Short mmCIF file of C-alpha atoms (C1' of nucleotides) in Angstrom, two decimals:
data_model
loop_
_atom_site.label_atom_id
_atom_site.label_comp_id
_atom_site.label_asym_id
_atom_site.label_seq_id
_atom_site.Cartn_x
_atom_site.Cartn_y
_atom_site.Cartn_z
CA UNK A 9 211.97 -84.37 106.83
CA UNK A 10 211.39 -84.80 110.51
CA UNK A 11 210.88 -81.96 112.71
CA UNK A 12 213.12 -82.94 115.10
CA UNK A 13 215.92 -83.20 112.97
CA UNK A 14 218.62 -86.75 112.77
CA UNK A 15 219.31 -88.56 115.42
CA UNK A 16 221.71 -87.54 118.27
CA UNK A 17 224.61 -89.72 117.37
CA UNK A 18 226.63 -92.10 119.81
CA UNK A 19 229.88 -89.41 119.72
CA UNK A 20 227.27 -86.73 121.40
CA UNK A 21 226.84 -89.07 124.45
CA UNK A 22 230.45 -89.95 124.89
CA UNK A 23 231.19 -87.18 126.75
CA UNK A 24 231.00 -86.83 130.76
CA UNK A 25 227.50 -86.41 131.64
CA UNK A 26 227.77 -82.81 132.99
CA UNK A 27 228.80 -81.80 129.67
CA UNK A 28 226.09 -84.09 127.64
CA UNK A 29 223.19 -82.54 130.35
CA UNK A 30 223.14 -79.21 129.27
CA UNK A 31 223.32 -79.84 125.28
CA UNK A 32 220.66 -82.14 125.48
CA UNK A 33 218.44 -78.73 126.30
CA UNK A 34 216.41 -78.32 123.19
CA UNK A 35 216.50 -81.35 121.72
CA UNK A 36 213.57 -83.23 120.70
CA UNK A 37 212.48 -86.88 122.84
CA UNK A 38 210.69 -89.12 120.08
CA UNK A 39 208.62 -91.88 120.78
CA UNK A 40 207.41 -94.16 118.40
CA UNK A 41 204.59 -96.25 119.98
CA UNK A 42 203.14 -100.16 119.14
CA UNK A 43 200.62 -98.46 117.37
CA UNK A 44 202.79 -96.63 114.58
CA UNK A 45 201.46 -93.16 116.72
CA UNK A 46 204.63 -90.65 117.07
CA UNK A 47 205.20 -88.16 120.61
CA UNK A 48 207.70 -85.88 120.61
CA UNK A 49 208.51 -83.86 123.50
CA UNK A 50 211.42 -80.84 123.60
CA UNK A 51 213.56 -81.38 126.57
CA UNK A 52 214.18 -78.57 129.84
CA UNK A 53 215.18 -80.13 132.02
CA UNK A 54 217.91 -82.89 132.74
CA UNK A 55 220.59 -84.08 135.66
CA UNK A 56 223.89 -85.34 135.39
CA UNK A 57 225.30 -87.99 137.51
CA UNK A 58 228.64 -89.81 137.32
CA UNK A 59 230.69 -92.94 138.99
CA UNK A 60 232.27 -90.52 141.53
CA UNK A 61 229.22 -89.17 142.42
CA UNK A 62 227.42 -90.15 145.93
CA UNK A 63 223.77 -89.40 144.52
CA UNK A 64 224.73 -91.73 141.24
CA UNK A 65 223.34 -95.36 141.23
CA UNK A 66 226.36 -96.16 139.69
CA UNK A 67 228.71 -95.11 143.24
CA UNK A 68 228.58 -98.74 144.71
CA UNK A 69 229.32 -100.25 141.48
CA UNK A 70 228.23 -102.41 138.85
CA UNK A 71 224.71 -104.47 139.87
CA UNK A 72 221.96 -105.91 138.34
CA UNK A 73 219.94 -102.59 138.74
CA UNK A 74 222.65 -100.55 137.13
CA UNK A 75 224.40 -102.58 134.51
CA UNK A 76 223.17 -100.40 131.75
CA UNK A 77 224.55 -96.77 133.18
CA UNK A 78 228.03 -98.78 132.43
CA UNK A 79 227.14 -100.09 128.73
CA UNK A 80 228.29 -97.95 125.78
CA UNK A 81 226.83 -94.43 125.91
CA UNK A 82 223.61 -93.81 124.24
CA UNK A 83 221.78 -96.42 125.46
CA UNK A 84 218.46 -95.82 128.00
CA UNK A 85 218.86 -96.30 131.64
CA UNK A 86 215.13 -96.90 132.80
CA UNK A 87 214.53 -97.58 136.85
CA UNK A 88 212.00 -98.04 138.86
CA UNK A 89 211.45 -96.24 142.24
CA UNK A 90 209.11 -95.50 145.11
CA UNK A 91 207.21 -98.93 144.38
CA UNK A 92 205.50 -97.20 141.22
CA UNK A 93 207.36 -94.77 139.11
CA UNK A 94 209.48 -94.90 136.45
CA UNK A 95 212.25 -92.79 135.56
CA UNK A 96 214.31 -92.56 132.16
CA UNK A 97 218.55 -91.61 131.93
CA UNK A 98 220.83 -91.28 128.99
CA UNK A 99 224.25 -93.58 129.22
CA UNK A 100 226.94 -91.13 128.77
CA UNK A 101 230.68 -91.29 128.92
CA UNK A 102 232.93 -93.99 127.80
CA UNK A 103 231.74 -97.54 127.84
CA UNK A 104 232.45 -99.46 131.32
CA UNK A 105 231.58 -96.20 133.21
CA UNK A 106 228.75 -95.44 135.22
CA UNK A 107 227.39 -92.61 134.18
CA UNK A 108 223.93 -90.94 132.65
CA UNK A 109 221.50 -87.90 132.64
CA UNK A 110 217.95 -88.24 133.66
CA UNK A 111 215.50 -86.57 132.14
CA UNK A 112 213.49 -84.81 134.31
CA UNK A 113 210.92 -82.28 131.97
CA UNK A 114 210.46 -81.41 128.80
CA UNK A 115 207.41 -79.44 126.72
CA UNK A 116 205.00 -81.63 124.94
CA UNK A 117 205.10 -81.01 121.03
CA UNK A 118 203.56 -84.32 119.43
CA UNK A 119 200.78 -86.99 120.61
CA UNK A 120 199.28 -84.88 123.49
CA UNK A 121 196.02 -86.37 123.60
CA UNK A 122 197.45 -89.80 123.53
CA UNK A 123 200.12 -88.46 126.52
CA UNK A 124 197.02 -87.14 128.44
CA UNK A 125 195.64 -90.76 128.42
CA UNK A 126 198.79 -92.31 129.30
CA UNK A 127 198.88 -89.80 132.26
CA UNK A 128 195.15 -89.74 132.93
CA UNK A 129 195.21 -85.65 133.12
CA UNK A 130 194.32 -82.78 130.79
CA UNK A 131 196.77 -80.54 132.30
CA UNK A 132 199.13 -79.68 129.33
CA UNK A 133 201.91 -78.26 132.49
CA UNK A 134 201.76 -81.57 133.91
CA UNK A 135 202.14 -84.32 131.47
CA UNK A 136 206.08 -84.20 131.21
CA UNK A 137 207.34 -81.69 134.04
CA UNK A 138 208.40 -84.56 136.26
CA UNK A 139 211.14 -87.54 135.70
CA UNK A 140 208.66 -89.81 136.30
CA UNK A 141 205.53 -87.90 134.81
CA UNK A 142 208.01 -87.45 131.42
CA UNK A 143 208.55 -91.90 131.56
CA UNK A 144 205.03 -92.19 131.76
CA UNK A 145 203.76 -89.85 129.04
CA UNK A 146 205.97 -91.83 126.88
CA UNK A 147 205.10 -95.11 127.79
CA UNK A 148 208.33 -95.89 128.74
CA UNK A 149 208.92 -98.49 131.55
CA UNK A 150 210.74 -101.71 132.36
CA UNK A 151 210.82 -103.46 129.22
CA UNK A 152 212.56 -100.40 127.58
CA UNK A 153 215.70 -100.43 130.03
CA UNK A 154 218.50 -101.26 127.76
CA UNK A 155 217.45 -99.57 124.36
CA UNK A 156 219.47 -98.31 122.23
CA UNK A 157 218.40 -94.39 121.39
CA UNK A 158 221.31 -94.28 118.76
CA UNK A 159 219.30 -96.99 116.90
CA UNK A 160 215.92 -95.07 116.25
CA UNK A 161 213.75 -97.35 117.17
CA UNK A 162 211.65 -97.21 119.67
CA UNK A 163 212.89 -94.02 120.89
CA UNK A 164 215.40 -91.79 120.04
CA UNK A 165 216.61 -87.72 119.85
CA UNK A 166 216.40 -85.88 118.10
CA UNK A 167 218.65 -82.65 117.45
CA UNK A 168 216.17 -80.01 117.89
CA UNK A 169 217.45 -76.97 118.84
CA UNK A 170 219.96 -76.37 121.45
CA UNK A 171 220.10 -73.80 123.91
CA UNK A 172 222.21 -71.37 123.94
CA UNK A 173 224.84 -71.15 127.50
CA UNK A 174 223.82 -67.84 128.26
CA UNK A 175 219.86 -69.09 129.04
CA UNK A 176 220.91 -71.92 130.67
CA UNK A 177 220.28 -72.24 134.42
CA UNK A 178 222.38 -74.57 136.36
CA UNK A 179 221.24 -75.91 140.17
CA UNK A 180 221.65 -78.47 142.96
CA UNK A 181 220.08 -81.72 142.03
CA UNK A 182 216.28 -82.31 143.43
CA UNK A 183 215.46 -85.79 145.73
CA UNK A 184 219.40 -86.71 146.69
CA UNK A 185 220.55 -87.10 150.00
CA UNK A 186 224.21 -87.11 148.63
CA UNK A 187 226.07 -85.34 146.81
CA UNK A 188 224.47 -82.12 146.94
CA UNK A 189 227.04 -79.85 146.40
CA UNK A 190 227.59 -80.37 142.87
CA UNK A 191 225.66 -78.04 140.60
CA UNK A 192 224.08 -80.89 138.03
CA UNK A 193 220.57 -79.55 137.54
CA UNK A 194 220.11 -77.94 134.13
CA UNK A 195 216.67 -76.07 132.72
CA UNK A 196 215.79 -73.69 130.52
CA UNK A 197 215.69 -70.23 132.25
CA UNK A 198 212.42 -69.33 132.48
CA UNK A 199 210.48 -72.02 130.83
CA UNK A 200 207.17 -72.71 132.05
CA UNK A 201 207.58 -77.08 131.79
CA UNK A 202 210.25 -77.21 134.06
CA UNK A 203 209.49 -79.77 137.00
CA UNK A 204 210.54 -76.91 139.74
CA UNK A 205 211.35 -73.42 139.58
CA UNK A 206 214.57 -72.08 140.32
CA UNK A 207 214.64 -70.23 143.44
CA UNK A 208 214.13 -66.85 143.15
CA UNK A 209 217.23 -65.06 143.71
CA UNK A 210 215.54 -61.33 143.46
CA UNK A 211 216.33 -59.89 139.76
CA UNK A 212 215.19 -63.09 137.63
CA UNK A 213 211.52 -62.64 136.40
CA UNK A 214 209.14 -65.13 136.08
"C1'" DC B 19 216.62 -113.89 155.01
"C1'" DG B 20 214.90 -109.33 157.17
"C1'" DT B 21 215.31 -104.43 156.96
"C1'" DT B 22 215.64 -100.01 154.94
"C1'" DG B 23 214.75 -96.24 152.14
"C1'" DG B 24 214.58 -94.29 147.57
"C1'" DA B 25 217.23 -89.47 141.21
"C1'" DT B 26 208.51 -89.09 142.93
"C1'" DT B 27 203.88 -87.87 142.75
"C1'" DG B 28 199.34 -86.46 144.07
"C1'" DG B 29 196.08 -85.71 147.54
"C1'" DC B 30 194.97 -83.80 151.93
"C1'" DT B 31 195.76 -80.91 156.39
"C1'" DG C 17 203.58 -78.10 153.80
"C1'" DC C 18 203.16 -82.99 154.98
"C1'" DC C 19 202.80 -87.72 154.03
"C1'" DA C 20 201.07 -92.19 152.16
"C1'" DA C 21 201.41 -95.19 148.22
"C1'" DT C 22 203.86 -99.59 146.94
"C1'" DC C 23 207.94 -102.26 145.10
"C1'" DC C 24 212.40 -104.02 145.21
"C1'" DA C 25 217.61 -103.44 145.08
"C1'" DA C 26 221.16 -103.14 148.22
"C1'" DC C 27 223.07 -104.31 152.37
"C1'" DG C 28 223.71 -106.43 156.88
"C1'" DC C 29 223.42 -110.65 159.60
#
DNA sequence: CGTTGGATTGGCT
DNA sequence: GCCAATCCAACGC
């Protein structure tokens, strides 16, 4: 049996993203590559972001760009931003809404050697503990917008372990202009793969 | 059709 | 801490 556990089913992304975010800590990003070689990666990070939402893609409707956030949920979201990076959501919700939860960090478990290749450093901390960092450990770019993660196929997740409420950390979201107020970030408190600390608030140790 | 700026990263001051 | 890299979707004319 796999490590990782079965497949997330499509009923686990039909939910509103901010719900779907924070149970996606502790599960287990697979990758199966050309080559037949498996990565897996434990997820610490993630963001939700909805229709309503000013920072969402999906506020000014349904494009080109963001069809997918609208398909049915469990399918990837993959864009491409700052003329070089890419950067990997999960479609959550019902289908015909625009919403999804990037994945911004998670721990590498599977395939390091071949991630530090793909991300042309040896630094263990830095292979996934970015949104775009994470896309490109996994080879994932433009040609895997679209996918279908309930399928396993070329990627999927796997069940892992979730983490428990009470070690969950929730923030602002990093890099929007909008929509800052809402509380979307989730990590796992304390965990050293996280793309950005928490700020300090004086008790929490580090 | 021209302009603007981005759900980032890595290198340098 | 600051900023360039480098593409292209979205938007305005």
């Amino acid at each position: 049996m796999s490590p990782s556990g079965r497949a997330l089913t499509r009923p686990f992304f039909a939910r509103p993203s901010p719900v779907v975010a924070p149970d996606l800590l502790g599960r287990v990003l697979v990758r199966r590559l050309p080559s037949g070689e498996r990565l897996a990666a434990r997820i610490v990070e993630t963001e939700a972001y909805q229709e309503d939402d000013p920072a969402s893609h999906s506020y000014r409707g349904r494009t080109a760009r963001t069809d997918v956030m609208f398909r049915a949920p469990g399918h990837l979201y993959v864009y491409f931003t700052y003329g070089m990076h890419f950067c990997m959501n999960v479609v959550t919700g019902d289908d015909g809404e625009g919403s999804a939860v990037l994945l911004r960090a998670a721990e590498p478990l599977d395939g390091l050697q071949t991630m530090r290749r793909l991300r042309g450093t040896g630094d263990e901390r830095l292979l996934c503990s970015g949104p775009a960092r994470l896309a490109q450990a996994l080879g994932i770019g433009r040609e895997h917008n679209g996918l279908d993660l309930v399928r396993r196929g070329e990627l999927w997740i796997g069940q892992g372990a979730p983490v428990a409420t009470d070690r969950i950390v929730a923030t602002t979201r990093i890099g929007i202009r909008h929509g800052t107020d809402r509380p979307w970030r989730f990590l796992v408190g304390g965990d050293g793969f996280v793309s950005r600390a928490p700020a300090a608030t004086g008790s929490r140790r580090s």
